Every structure is written in structure tokens, then in C-alpha cells.
PDB file of C-alpha atoms in Angstrom:
ATOM      1  CA  UNK A   1      17.455  31.373 -23.276  1.00 74.00           C
ATOM      2  CA  UNK A   2      18.911  29.213 -26.282  1.00 82.00           C
ATOM      3  CA  UNK A   3      20.746  32.476 -27.863  1.00 93.00           C
ATOM      4  CA  UNK A   4      21.011  32.197 -31.536  1.00 96.00           C
ATOM      5  CA  UNK A   5      20.431  28.742 -33.164  1.00 96.00           C
ATOM      6  CA  UNK A   6      21.070  27.989 -36.900  1.00 97.00           C
ATOM      7  CA  UNK A   7      20.336  24.906 -38.818  1.00 97.00           C
ATOM      8  CA  UNK A   8      21.474  22.901 -40.399  1.00 97.00           C
ATOM      9  CA  UNK A   9      24.979  22.244 -38.962  1.00 96.00           C
ATOM     10  CA  UNK A  10      26.297  20.583 -42.008  1.00 96.00           C
ATOM     11  CA  UNK A  11      25.067  20.591 -45.738  1.00 96.00           C
ATOM     12  CA  UNK A  12      26.640  19.367 -49.030  1.00 97.00           C
ATOM     13  CA  UNK A  13      25.083  21.124 -52.093  1.00 96.00           C
ATOM     14  CA  UNK A  14      25.257  20.204 -55.860  1.00 97.00           C
ATOM     15  CA  UNK A  15      26.019  23.287 -58.143  1.00 97.00           C
ATOM     16  CA  UNK A  16      22.982  25.066 -59.026  1.00 96.00           C
ATOM     17  CA  UNK A  17      20.963  23.767 -56.179  1.00 97.00           C
ATOM     18  CA  UNK A  18      19.235  26.137 -53.783  1.00 96.00           C
ATOM     19  CA  UNK A  19      18.833  26.200 -50.091  1.00 96.00           C
ATOM     20  CA  UNK A  20      17.922  28.183 -46.809  1.00 97.00           C
ATOM     21  CA  UNK A  21      20.066  28.619 -43.796  1.00 98.00           C
ATOM     22  CA  UNK A  22      17.808  29.087 -40.952  1.00 98.00           C
ATOM     23  CA  UNK A  23      18.792  31.447 -38.132  1.00 98.00           C
ATOM     24  CA  UNK A  24      16.522  32.174 -35.086  1.00 97.00           C
ATOM     25  CA  UNK A  25      17.306  34.306 -31.808  1.00 96.00           C
ATOM     26  CA  UNK A  26      15.258  34.381 -28.556  1.00 95.00           C
ATOM     27  CA  UNK A  27      16.885  37.508 -27.047  1.00 92.00           C
ATOM     28  CA  UNK A  28      14.449  40.006 -28.492  1.00 91.00           C
ATOM     29  CA  UNK A  29      17.365  41.474 -30.235  1.00 91.00           C
ATOM     30  CA  UNK A  30      16.568  44.260 -32.986  1.00 89.00           C
ATOM     31  CA  UNK A  31      19.689  43.756 -35.308  1.00 91.00           C
ATOM     32  CA  UNK A  32      20.509  40.477 -37.059  1.00 94.00           C
ATOM     33  CA  UNK A  33      23.560  39.523 -39.265  1.00 95.00           C
ATOM     34  CA  UNK A  34      25.004  37.052 -41.695  1.00 97.00           C
ATOM     35  CA  UNK A  35      28.898  36.362 -42.079  1.00 96.00           C
ATOM     36  CA  UNK A  36      30.624  33.835 -43.879  1.00 97.00           C
ATOM     37  CA  UNK A  37      34.100  32.626 -42.639  1.00 96.00           C
ATOM     38  CA  UNK A  38      36.842  31.512 -45.086  1.00 92.00           C
ATOM     39  CA  UNK A  39      40.229  30.285 -43.942  1.00 82.00           C
ATOM     40  CA  UNK A  40      42.797  33.201 -43.447  1.00 79.00           C
ATOM     41  CA  UNK A  41      40.291  35.797 -44.462  1.00 83.00           C
ATOM     42  CA  UNK A  42      38.258  36.588 -41.113  1.00 88.00           C
ATOM     43  CA  UNK A  43      34.306  36.953 -41.092  1.00 94.00           C
ATOM     44  CA  UNK A  44      32.790  39.019 -44.102  1.00 94.00           C
ATOM     45  CA  UNK A  45      29.235  40.654 -43.613  1.00 94.00           C
ATOM     46  CA  UNK A  46      26.703  39.190 -46.339  1.00 97.00           C
ATOM     47  CA  UNK A  47      23.417  40.887 -45.235  1.00 96.00           C
ATOM     48  CA  UNK A  48      22.111  42.454 -41.952  1.00 94.00           C
ATOM     49  CA  UNK A  49      18.503  43.641 -40.545  1.00 94.00           C
ATOM     50  CA  UNK A  50      17.738  46.321 -38.064  1.00 89.00           C
ATOM     51  CA  UNK A  51      14.625  45.016 -37.378  1.00 90.00           C
ATOM     52  CA  UNK A  52      11.504  43.168 -38.952  1.00 92.00           C
ATOM     53  CA  UNK A  53      11.078  44.177 -42.532  1.00 93.00           C
ATOM     54  CA  UNK A  54      14.247  45.835 -42.948  1.00 94.00           C
ATOM     55  CA  UNK A  55      17.223  44.360 -44.677  1.00 95.00           C
ATOM     56  CA  UNK A  56      20.487  45.803 -46.236  1.00 94.00           C
ATOM     57  CA  UNK A  57      23.501  44.279 -48.125  1.00 95.00           C
ATOM     58  CA  UNK A  58      26.731  43.720 -46.268  1.00 93.00           C
ATOM     59  CA  UNK A  59      30.175  43.736 -47.823  1.00 92.00           C
ATOM     60  CA  UNK A  60      29.694  40.218 -49.973  1.00 95.00           C
ATOM     61  CA  UNK A  61      25.922  40.087 -50.800  1.00 97.00           C
ATOM     62  CA  UNK A  62      26.304  38.641 -54.240  1.00 96.00           C
ATOM     63  CA  UNK A  63      24.429  35.311 -54.556  1.00 96.00           C
ATOM     64  CA  UNK A  64      22.625  35.383 -51.386  1.00 97.00           C
ATOM     65  CA  UNK A  65      19.137  36.835 -50.322  1.00 97.00           C
ATOM     66  CA  UNK A  66      17.590  37.395 -47.120  1.00 97.00           C
ATOM     67  CA  UNK A  67      14.414  38.246 -45.416  1.00 95.00           C
ATOM     68  CA  UNK A  68      12.965  39.116 -42.057  1.00 96.00           C
ATOM     69  CA  UNK A  69       9.436  38.896 -41.126  1.00 96.00           C
ATOM     70  CA  UNK A  70       9.768  38.427 -37.704  1.00 96.00           C
ATOM     71  CA  UNK A  71      12.209  39.923 -34.889  1.00 95.00           C
ATOM     72  CA  UNK A  72      13.418  36.272 -34.179  1.00 96.00           C
ATOM     73  CA  UNK A  73      14.196  34.898 -37.648  1.00 97.00           C
ATOM     74  CA  UNK A  74      16.630  35.802 -40.336  1.00 98.00           C
ATOM     75  CA  UNK A  75      16.971  33.167 -43.026  1.00 98.00           C
ATOM     76  CA  UNK A  76      19.612  33.183 -45.625  1.00 98.00           C
ATOM     77  CA  UNK A  77      18.817  32.069 -49.038  1.00 97.00           C
ATOM     78  CA  UNK A  78      21.364  30.520 -51.599  1.00 96.00           C
ATOM     79  CA  UNK A  79      19.289  30.526 -54.875  1.00 89.00           C
ATOM     80  CA  UNK A  80      22.128  28.805 -57.238  1.00 94.00           C
ATOM     81  CA  UNK A  81      24.858  27.392 -55.333  1.00 95.00           C
ATOM     82  CA  UNK A  82      28.272  28.241 -56.676  1.00 96.00           C
ATOM     83  CA  UNK A  83      31.661  26.261 -55.353  1.00 95.00           C
ATOM     84  CA  UNK A  84      32.687  29.803 -54.376  1.00 95.00           C
ATOM     85  CA  UNK A  85      29.972  29.784 -51.643  1.00 96.00           C
ATOM     86  CA  UNK A  86      31.478  27.015 -49.644  1.00 96.00           C
ATOM     87  CA  UNK A  87      32.268  28.253 -46.281  1.00 97.00           C
ATOM     88  CA  UNK A  88      31.016  28.573 -42.736  1.00 97.00           C
ATOM     89  CA  UNK A  89      28.018  30.866 -42.138  1.00 98.00           C
ATOM     90  CA  UNK A  90      27.364  32.546 -38.970  1.00 97.00           C
ATOM     91  CA  UNK A  91      24.237  34.334 -38.120  1.00 97.00           C
ATOM     92  CA  UNK A  92      24.542  36.626 -35.354  1.00 95.00           C
ATOM     93  CA  UNK A  93      22.479  39.244 -33.413  1.00 94.00           C
ATOM     94  CA  UNK A  94      23.007  42.336 -31.303  1.00 89.00           C
ATOM     95  CA  UNK A  95      21.075  44.795 -29.164  1.00 79.00           C
ATOM     96  CA  UNK A  96      21.831  48.556 -29.057  1.00 67.00           C
ATOM     97  CA  UNK A  97      20.518  49.393 -25.859  1.00 58.00           C
ATOM     98  CA  UNK A  98      22.791  51.745 -23.582  1.00 53.00           C
ATOM     99  CA  UNK A  99      25.038  52.771 -26.656  1.00 57.00           C
ATOM    100  CA  UNK A 100      26.668  49.334 -26.400  1.00 62.00           C
ATOM    101  CA  UNK A 101      26.754  46.788 -28.926  1.00 73.00           C
ATOM    102  CA  UNK A 102      27.464  43.338 -28.506  1.00 81.00           C
ATOM    103  CA  UNK A 103      27.265  40.602 -31.052  1.00 86.00           C
ATOM    104  CA  UNK A 104      26.160  37.053 -30.279  1.00 92.00           C
ATOM    105  CA  UNK A 105      27.050  34.905 -32.711  1.00 95.00           C
ATOM    106  CA  UNK A 106      25.504  31.006 -33.422  1.00 96.00           C
ATOM    107  CA  UNK A 107      27.249  27.882 -33.766  1.00 95.00           C
ATOM    108  CA  UNK A 108      27.584  28.158 -37.568  1.00 96.00           C
ATOM    109  CA  UNK A 109      26.350  26.156 -40.598  1.00 97.00           C
ATOM    110  CA  UNK A 110      29.056  24.324 -42.710  1.00 96.00           C
ATOM    111  CA  UNK A 111      28.331  24.485 -46.477  1.00 97.00           C
ATOM    112  CA  UNK A 112      30.179  22.560 -48.986  1.00 96.00           C
ATOM    113  CA  UNK A 113      29.183  22.942 -52.917  1.00 96.00           C
ATOM    114  CA  UNK A 114      30.502  20.310 -55.124  1.00 94.00           C
TER     115      UNK A 114
ATOM    116  CA  UNK B   1      38.642  52.134 -45.740  1.00 49.00           C
ATOM    117  CA  UNK B   2      37.006  49.494 -43.830  1.00 61.00           C
ATOM    118  CA  UNK B   3      40.228  47.197 -43.367  1.00 89.00           C
ATOM    119  CA  UNK B   4      41.255  45.764 -40.218  1.00 94.00           C
ATOM    120  CA  UNK B   5      44.515  44.057 -40.471  1.00 96.00           C
ATOM    121  CA  UNK B   6      45.522  41.369 -37.952  1.00 96.00           C
ATOM    122  CA  UNK B   7      49.043  39.680 -37.219  1.00 96.00           C
ATOM    123  CA  UNK B   8      50.437  37.408 -36.654  1.00 96.00           C
ATOM    124  CA  UNK B   9      48.471  34.666 -38.647  1.00 95.00           C
ATOM    125  CA  UNK B  10      49.588  32.029 -36.092  1.00 96.00           C
ATOM    126  CA  UNK B  11      51.307  31.954 -32.912  1.00 97.00           C
ATOM    127  CA  UNK B  12      52.774  29.070 -30.515  1.00 97.00           C
ATOM    128  CA  UNK B  13      53.814  29.683 -26.922  1.00 97.00           C
ATOM    129  CA  UNK B  14      54.518  27.637 -23.857  1.00 97.00           C
ATOM    130  CA  UNK B  15      52.344  27.737 -21.160  1.00 97.00           C
ATOM    131  CA  UNK B  16      52.371  30.652 -18.874  1.00 97.00           C
ATOM    132  CA  UNK B  17      53.834  32.977 -21.818  1.00 97.00           C
ATOM    133  CA  UNK B  18      52.284  36.064 -22.860  1.00 97.00           C
ATOM    134  CA  UNK B  19      50.940  36.060 -26.374  1.00 98.00           C
ATOM    135  CA  UNK B  20      50.311  39.207 -27.884  1.00 98.00           C
ATOM    136  CA  UNK B  21      48.221  39.877 -30.988  1.00 98.00           C
ATOM    137  CA  UNK B  22      48.305  43.154 -33.105  1.00 98.00           C
ATOM    138  CA  UNK B  23      45.670  44.812 -35.213  1.00 98.00           C
ATOM    139  CA  UNK B  24      45.646  48.046 -37.105  1.00 97.00           C
ATOM    140  CA  UNK B  25      42.893  50.002 -38.662  1.00 96.00           C
ATOM    141  CA  UNK B  26      41.911  52.729 -41.018  1.00 94.00           C
ATOM    142  CA  UNK B  27      38.806  54.000 -40.392  1.00 90.00           C
ATOM    143  CA  UNK B  28      38.884  56.817 -38.066  1.00 89.00           C
ATOM    144  CA  UNK B  29      35.189  56.574 -37.537  1.00 87.00           C
ATOM    145  CA  UNK B  30      35.576  53.266 -35.694  1.00 89.00           C
ATOM    146  CA  UNK B  31      34.943  53.638 -32.165  1.00 88.00           C
ATOM    147  CA  UNK B  32      34.295  50.120 -30.787  1.00 88.00           C
ATOM    148  CA  UNK B  33      37.007  47.345 -30.969  1.00 92.00           C
ATOM    149  CA  UNK B  34      36.025  44.056 -29.543  1.00 92.00           C
ATOM    150  CA  UNK B  35      38.125  41.008 -29.606  1.00 96.00           C
ATOM    151  CA  UNK B  36      36.546  37.676 -30.236  1.00 95.00           C
ATOM    152  CA  UNK B  37      37.644  33.931 -29.431  1.00 97.00           C
ATOM    153  CA  UNK B  38      36.792  31.028 -31.464  1.00 96.00           C
ATOM    154  CA  UNK B  39      37.110  27.148 -30.475  1.00 96.00           C
ATOM    155  CA  UNK B  40      36.794  24.850 -33.359  1.00 92.00           C
ATOM    156  CA  UNK B  41      33.480  23.890 -34.388  1.00 90.00           C
ATOM    157  CA  UNK B  42      31.809  27.142 -32.550  1.00 93.00           C
ATOM    158  CA  UNK B  43      30.963  30.732 -33.445  1.00 94.00           C
ATOM    159  CA  UNK B  44      33.031  33.289 -32.121  1.00 95.00           C
ATOM    160  CA  UNK B  45      32.210  34.516 -28.552  1.00 94.00           C
ATOM    161  CA  UNK B  46      33.092  38.077 -27.302  1.00 91.00           C
ATOM    162  CA  UNK B  47      36.072  38.121 -25.137  1.00 94.00           C
ATOM    163  CA  UNK B  48      36.736  41.601 -24.385  1.00 93.00           C
ATOM    164  CA  UNK B  49      36.095  44.992 -25.936  1.00 91.00           C
ATOM    165  CA  UNK B  50      37.587  48.634 -25.858  1.00 91.00           C
ATOM    166  CA  UNK B  51      36.320  51.923 -26.799  1.00 88.00           C
ATOM    167  CA  UNK B  52      38.875  54.659 -27.865  1.00 88.00           C
ATOM    168  CA  UNK B  53      38.466  57.152 -24.794  1.00 89.00           C
ATOM    169  CA  UNK B  54      40.679  54.598 -22.742  1.00 91.00           C
ATOM    170  CA  UNK B  55      44.323  53.220 -23.762  1.00 94.00           C
ATOM    171  CA  UNK B  56      43.950  50.143 -21.726  1.00 96.00           C
ATOM    172  CA  UNK B  57      41.367  47.577 -20.492  1.00 95.00           C
ATOM    173  CA  UNK B  58      41.798  44.472 -18.573  1.00 96.00           C
ATOM    174  CA  UNK B  59      39.292  41.503 -17.816  1.00 94.00           C
ATOM    175  CA  UNK B  60      41.011  38.557 -15.682  1.00 96.00           C
ATOM    176  CA  UNK B  61      44.138  37.498 -17.870  1.00 97.00           C
ATOM    177  CA  UNK B  62      43.078  39.207 -21.055  1.00 97.00           C
ATOM    178  CA  UNK B  63      44.373  43.050 -21.815  1.00 97.00           C
ATOM    179  CA  UNK B  64      43.482  45.077 -24.756  1.00 96.00           C
ATOM    180  CA  UNK B  65      45.998  48.140 -25.286  1.00 96.00           C
ATOM    181  CA  UNK B  66      44.959  50.969 -27.312  1.00 96.00           C
ATOM    182  CA  UNK B  67      46.721  53.408 -29.599  1.00 95.00           C
ATOM    183  CA  UNK B  68      44.277  55.996 -30.875  1.00 93.00           C
ATOM    184  CA  UNK B  69      47.179  58.078 -32.888  1.00 94.00           C
ATOM    185  CA  UNK B  70      48.690  55.042 -34.210  1.00 95.00           C
ATOM    186  CA  UNK B  71      45.351  53.311 -35.079  1.00 95.00           C
ATOM    187  CA  UNK B  72      46.414  50.053 -33.468  1.00 97.00           C
ATOM    188  CA  UNK B  73      45.108  47.726 -30.689  1.00 97.00           C
ATOM    189  CA  UNK B  74      46.360  44.681 -29.475  1.00 98.00           C
ATOM    190  CA  UNK B  75      45.289  41.832 -27.207  1.00 98.00           C
ATOM    191  CA  UNK B  76      47.598  40.262 -24.335  1.00 98.00           C
ATOM    192  CA  UNK B  77      46.899  37.050 -22.657  1.00 98.00           C
ATOM    193  CA  UNK B  78      48.838  36.713 -19.248  1.00 97.00           C
ATOM    194  CA  UNK B  79      49.749  33.379 -17.981  1.00 97.00           C
ATOM    195  CA  UNK B  80      48.393  31.612 -20.889  1.00 97.00           C
ATOM    196  CA  UNK B  81      47.027  28.228 -20.791  1.00 97.00           C
ATOM    197  CA  UNK B  82      46.385  25.327 -23.282  1.00 97.00           C
ATOM    198  CA  UNK B  83      42.711  26.150 -22.790  1.00 97.00           C
ATOM    199  CA  UNK B  84      43.491  29.640 -24.238  1.00 97.00           C
ATOM    200  CA  UNK B  85      44.448  27.483 -27.755  1.00 98.00           C
ATOM    201  CA  UNK B  86      41.837  28.996 -30.052  1.00 97.00           C
ATOM    202  CA  UNK B  87      41.464  31.386 -32.849  1.00 96.00           C
ATOM    203  CA  UNK B  88      41.108  35.007 -32.080  1.00 97.00           C
ATOM    204  CA  UNK B  89      39.814  37.758 -34.082  1.00 96.00           C
ATOM    205  CA  UNK B  90      39.933  41.488 -33.660  1.00 96.00           C
ATOM    206  CA  UNK B  91      37.078  43.615 -35.120  1.00 94.00           C
ATOM    207  CA  UNK B  92      35.946  47.135 -35.246  1.00 92.00           C
ATOM    208  CA  UNK B  93      32.878  49.079 -35.616  1.00 87.00           C
ATOM    209  CA  UNK B  94      31.341  52.512 -35.816  1.00 82.00           C
ATOM    210  CA  UNK B  95      29.049  51.722 -32.986  1.00 66.00           C
ATOM    211  CA  UNK B  96      27.918  55.143 -32.509  1.00 62.00           C
ATOM    212  CA  UNK B  97      27.073  55.934 -35.856  1.00 60.00           C
ATOM    213  CA  UNK B  98      24.950  54.061 -38.416  1.00 62.00           C
ATOM    214  CA  UNK B  99      26.540  51.050 -38.792  1.00 65.00           C
ATOM    215  CA  UNK B 100      24.156  49.106 -36.609  1.00 70.00           C
ATOM    216  CA  UNK B 101      26.714  47.188 -35.088  1.00 73.00           C
ATOM    217  CA  UNK B 102      28.506  46.103 -38.103  1.00 82.00           C
ATOM    218  CA  UNK B 103      31.599  44.507 -37.303  1.00 87.00           C
ATOM    219  CA  UNK B 104      34.782  44.626 -39.607  1.00 91.00           C
ATOM    220  CA  UNK B 105      36.878  41.798 -38.766  1.00 93.00           C
ATOM    221  CA  UNK B 106      40.598  40.984 -38.894  1.00 94.00           C
ATOM    222  CA  UNK B 107      41.941  37.938 -40.530  1.00 94.00           C
ATOM    223  CA  UNK B 108      42.116  35.954 -37.294  1.00 95.00           C
ATOM    224  CA  UNK B 109      45.433  34.286 -35.106  1.00 96.00           C
ATOM    225  CA  UNK B 110      45.446  30.730 -34.481  1.00 96.00           C
ATOM    226  CA  UNK B 111      47.011  30.705 -30.883  1.00 98.00           C
ATOM    227  CA  UNK B 112      48.514  27.421 -29.347  1.00 98.00           C
ATOM    228  CA  UNK B 113      49.694  27.132 -25.952  1.00 97.00           C
ATOM    229  CA  UNK B 114      51.679  24.160 -25.350  1.00 96.00           C
ATOM    230  CA  UNK B 115      51.734  22.540 -21.769  1.00 94.00           C
TER     231      UNK B 115
END
């Protein structure tokens, strides 16, 4: 299993541009998440999904959108990039089987908005 | 409140030392407390986790101590090695409720273990 994969690894955007961060998992997990990581701030939840077609906002959703058309894929969309969105973005997935949840993280996408 | 407060922000120890990282939470609904280890350029990886029905859990050189009444938990790394140098995050979630595994993270601790 490849686990959770993310593309691209790095990206530089200009203010106002848009892009989609891709995330795919091959573990057949129902739950998927997008976090952003800023220095000294830990990870903050942007959006999450409990299954195909079901998404909900996390702690910091403004400026982002998501969709979940399949179990495997959970892309994150930035419509009008702003410098405040410069961050490292992590996608994660987890399975709720057996009452124990374990999140598996992808390698991250480092985004710079200039 | 959903906050999880982590300290210290950074920590330097000598090889063989026992670094201790502390976390405190406010939400009494939290019932799952994992620790994640992150190396530069990588995503966080689960290191060890505890539920509030036990006060301590050990896995190899890593130990979580949990104090439910104080709403605090800590990570101890026994016989630390230079390879343990990484950023450590505590986290918490309401795994048994409707939080769907959403984690609330602490701010992170950068650990450096000198040879």
C-alpha cells in the first residue's frame, strides 16, 4: 500500500491564482482530513469528510473548498490564493473500525503565495 | 474549549537523557490522546496513544503518563538517541463521539538530542 499520497510536493502561487491540492489514499478509509501546519501553531483542521459525498468544515475553512466524489480522493481547492495561505498542507485518512481511530498522514504540500 | 496546550516549545538533551513533553487539555469530552512524531519534510506519524482509562502506557522507549483529574498528559522518551530528534505533537480527540476522529493538536515541541 502506498498509504496517503499528495501532489504536488511544492508550489508557488501568485496572489489571486487558484489551485487544487490532490490527496489519494489506498487503505479504503472512510474518514479523510485536510490540515495546515504553520510554525509554532501545530496543525489546524481545514475540512474533513466521513465518506464519499459528505464533507464538513473544520477549524479554519475560509478560503478553501473540498469535494469527495470517491472513497480514495479528497482534493482541496484554493480559489483566490492569499499570502495568509502560505503553509504546509497535510492530508490524512483514518478508519473507525474497532472503536480505535488512527490517522495516517501524507507527506505534505508546501505552498507559498507571493 | 478545544485547545490543547503543549510545552516546552523546544528541548535539547544529551544522548541517554529523558526528555519530557507536557500537554494540557480543556475539553472533558476528549477520550483519545495520541502523540505524533514528525521528521523534517515528512508528515506526522503516530508514535503512541492512550485512552483515559489508564494512567500510563509504554511502547519501547516511549511512555505516556496521563492525569485525568488534572487534564494533563506527557510523553517521556527513555534513553534518548540522536535519531529521536524530531518535532513531537500531542493531540486529542473525542474518538467515541461524533468528532469523526478530528484531532486537536498541540503547538509542537522541537526535540534535539546531542550525541
